[in-house]
PDB file of C-alpha atoms in Angstrom:
ATOM      1  CA  MET A 285      40.340  20.395  -6.262  1.00  0.00           C
ATOM      2  CA  GLY A 286      42.280  22.439  -3.708  1.00  0.00           C
ATOM      3  CA  ILE A 287      44.223  19.420  -2.453  1.00  0.00           C
ATOM      4  CA  ASP A 288      45.209  18.399  -5.967  1.00  0.00           C
ATOM      5  CA  ASN A 289      46.374  21.877  -7.004  1.00  0.00           C
ATOM      6  CA  GLY A 290      48.026  23.211  -3.862  1.00  0.00           C
ATOM      7  CA  LYS A 291      48.015  26.819  -2.688  1.00  0.00           C
ATOM      8  CA  HIS A 292      47.391  29.519  -5.266  1.00  0.00           C
ATOM      9  CA  ASP A 293      46.222  33.115  -5.175  1.00  0.00           C
ATOM     10  CA  TRP A 294      42.724  34.223  -6.175  1.00  0.00           C
ATOM     11  CA  SER A 295      43.683  35.191  -9.737  1.00  0.00           C
ATOM     12  CA  TRP A 296      44.841  31.614 -10.425  1.00  0.00           C
ATOM     13  CA  TRP A 297      41.620  30.152  -8.996  1.00  0.00           C
ATOM     14  CA  ARG A 298      39.507  32.654 -10.920  1.00  0.00           C
ATOM     15  CA  SER A 299      41.231  31.688 -14.147  1.00  0.00           C
ATOM     16  CA  GLU A 300      40.698  27.978 -13.442  1.00  0.00           C
ATOM     17  CA  LEU A 301      37.011  28.493 -12.654  1.00  0.00           C
ATOM     18  CA  ILE A 302      36.481  30.489 -15.834  1.00  0.00           C
ATOM     19  CA  THR A 303      38.244  27.805 -17.867  1.00  0.00           C
ATOM     20  CA  LYS A 304      36.133  25.042 -16.321  1.00  0.00           C
ATOM     21  CA  TRP A 305      32.716  26.712 -16.207  1.00  0.00           C
ATOM     22  CA  ALA A 306      32.576  29.646 -18.636  1.00  0.00           C
ATOM     23  CA  ASN A 307      31.878  27.619 -21.760  1.00  0.00           C
ATOM     24  CA  SER A 308      29.007  27.711 -24.243  1.00  0.00           C
ATOM     25  CA  SER A 309      26.880  25.100 -22.444  1.00  0.00           C
ATOM     26  CA  TRP A 310      27.231  26.957 -19.122  1.00  0.00           C
ATOM     27  CA  ARG A 311      26.336  30.240 -20.852  1.00  0.00           C
ATOM     28  CA  PHE A 312      23.290  28.617 -22.492  1.00  0.00           C
ATOM     29  CA  LYS A 313      22.161  27.218 -19.135  1.00  0.00           C
ATOM     30  CA  MET A 314      22.549  30.597 -17.384  1.00  0.00           C
ATOM     31  CA  GLU A 315      20.713  32.489 -20.140  1.00  0.00           C
ATOM     32  CA  ASN A 316      17.836  30.000 -20.056  1.00  0.00           C
ATOM     33  CA  ALA A 317      17.660  30.171 -16.263  1.00  0.00           C
ATOM     34  CA  PHE A 318      17.431  33.970 -16.382  1.00  0.00           C
ATOM     35  CA  GLU A 319      14.887  34.010 -19.218  1.00  0.00           C
ATOM     36  CA  SER A 320      12.624  31.447 -17.532  1.00  0.00           C
ATOM     37  CA  ALA A 321      12.723  33.118 -14.094  1.00  0.00           C
ATOM     38  CA  ILE A 322       9.556  35.115 -13.452  1.00  0.00           C
ATOM     39  CA  PHE A 323       8.994  36.629 -10.017  1.00  0.00           C
ATOM     40  CA  ASN A 324       6.099  35.034  -8.152  1.00  0.00           C
ATOM     41  CA  SER A 325       5.270  36.812  -4.888  1.00  0.00           C
ATOM     42  CA  GLU A 326       3.590  33.693  -3.506  1.00  0.00           C
ATOM     43  CA  LYS A 327       6.604  31.406  -3.811  1.00  0.00           C
ATOM     44  CA  ASP A 328       9.694  33.655  -4.124  1.00  0.00           C
ATOM     45  CA  LYS A 329      11.416  35.713  -1.455  1.00  0.00           C
ATOM     46  CA  PRO A 330      12.088  39.060  -3.166  1.00  0.00           C
ATOM     47  CA  LEU A 331      15.718  39.560  -2.104  1.00  0.00           C
ATOM     48  CA  ASN A 332      16.744  35.972  -2.804  1.00  0.00           C
ATOM     49  CA  TRP A 333      15.095  36.040  -6.226  1.00  0.00           C
ATOM     50  CA  PHE A 334      16.571  39.455  -7.094  1.00  0.00           C
ATOM     51  CA  PHE A 335      20.137  38.562  -6.125  1.00  0.00           C
ATOM     52  CA  LYS A 336      19.957  35.249  -7.972  1.00  0.00           C
ATOM     53  CA  GLN A 337      18.960  37.103 -11.151  1.00  0.00           C
ATOM     54  CA  LYS A 338      21.608  39.783 -10.538  1.00  0.00           C
ATOM     55  CA  ASP A 339      24.304  37.123 -10.121  1.00  0.00           C
ATOM     56  CA  ARG A 340      23.213  35.420 -13.338  1.00  0.00           C
ATOM     57  CA  LEU A 341      23.336  38.666 -15.328  1.00  0.00           C
ATOM     58  CA  SER A 342      26.635  39.738 -13.772  1.00  0.00           C
ATOM     59  CA  ALA A 343      28.181  36.394 -14.683  1.00  0.00           C
ATOM     60  CA  LEU A 344      26.898  36.574 -18.256  1.00  0.00           C
ATOM     61  CA  HIS A 345      27.625  40.288 -18.777  1.00  0.00           C
ATOM     62  CA  PRO A 346      30.356  41.468 -16.367  1.00  0.00           C
ATOM     63  CA  ASP A 347      30.523  44.919 -17.984  1.00  0.00           C
ATOM     64  CA  MET A 348      26.782  45.633 -17.726  1.00  0.00           C
ATOM     65  CA  SER A 349      25.933  48.646 -15.557  1.00  0.00           C
ATOM     66  CA  ASP A 350      23.887  48.267 -12.376  1.00  0.00           C
ATOM     67  CA  THR A 351      21.130  50.389 -13.910  1.00  0.00           C
ATOM     68  CA  MET A 352      20.862  48.086 -16.907  1.00  0.00           C
ATOM     69  CA  ILE A 353      20.898  44.983 -14.688  1.00  0.00           C
ATOM     70  CA  ASN A 354      18.117  46.460 -12.548  1.00  0.00           C
ATOM     71  CA  MET A 355      16.007  47.307 -15.610  1.00  0.00           C
ATOM     72  CA  LYS A 356      16.385  43.799 -17.056  1.00  0.00           C
ATOM     73  CA  ILE A 357      15.408  42.250 -13.720  1.00  0.00           C
ATOM     74  CA  LEU A 358      12.489  44.655 -13.352  1.00  0.00           C
ATOM     75  CA  ARG A 359      11.098  43.455 -16.694  1.00  0.00           C
ATOM     76  CA  LYS A 360      11.033  39.927 -15.247  1.00  0.00           C
ATOM     77  CA  CYS A 361       8.642  41.045 -12.485  1.00  0.00           C
ATOM     78  CA  GLY A 362       5.876  42.089 -14.841  1.00  0.00           C
ATOM     79  CA  GLY A 363       2.390  43.391 -14.201  1.00  0.00           C
ATOM     80  CA  GLU A 364       1.485  45.521 -11.221  1.00  0.00           C
ATOM     81  CA  LEU A 365       4.833  45.107  -9.459  1.00  0.00           C
ATOM     82  CA  GLU A 366       6.804  46.394 -12.444  1.00  0.00           C
ATOM     83  CA  ASN A 367       4.428  49.345 -12.825  1.00  0.00           C
ATOM     84  CA  ALA A 368       4.553  50.174  -9.103  1.00  0.00           C
ATOM     85  CA  ILE A 369       8.357  50.183  -9.047  1.00  0.00           C
ATOM     86  CA  LYS A 370       8.726  52.177 -12.272  1.00  0.00           C
ATOM     87  CA  SER A 371       6.266  54.814 -11.062  1.00  0.00           C
ATOM     88  CA  ARG A 372       8.375  55.358  -7.934  1.00  0.00           C
ATOM     89  CA  CYS A 373      11.768  55.462  -9.674  1.00  0.00           C
ATOM     90  CA  VAL A 374      13.368  58.801 -10.281  1.00  0.00           C
ATOM     91  CA  GLU A 375      14.667  58.792 -13.833  1.00  0.00           C
ATOM     92  CA  PRO A 376      17.340  61.278 -14.876  1.00  0.00           C
ATOM     93  CA  SER A 377      16.074  64.094 -17.033  1.00  0.00           C
ATOM     94  CA  LEU A 378      17.021  63.941 -20.701  1.00  0.00           C
ATOM     95  CA  THR A 379      17.018  67.725 -20.982  1.00  0.00           C
ATOM     96  CA  GLU A 380      18.733  70.335 -18.892  1.00  0.00           C
ATOM     97  CA  ASP A 381      16.518  72.471 -16.661  1.00  0.00           C
TER      98      ASP A 381
END
């Protein structure tokens, strides 16, 4: 692809990649991949699994906050792991002290 198109800056390449890959079938595939991914401590390496899910969500929802991404990924862990992480997270207070 680079040989055929010559030298271009990153914004041109980004635009070309979005045109080629950011279509409805790609979006469907990414959403299904995220929805079907459940963390399994016996077969998944935590950091690899987490960053793969983060990349999927960031690609699908570029404006989503890091907090929201983390919460969506946390829900994919389930069970004892989700509970253990939530119990150690410091959540901002909804009322002023």
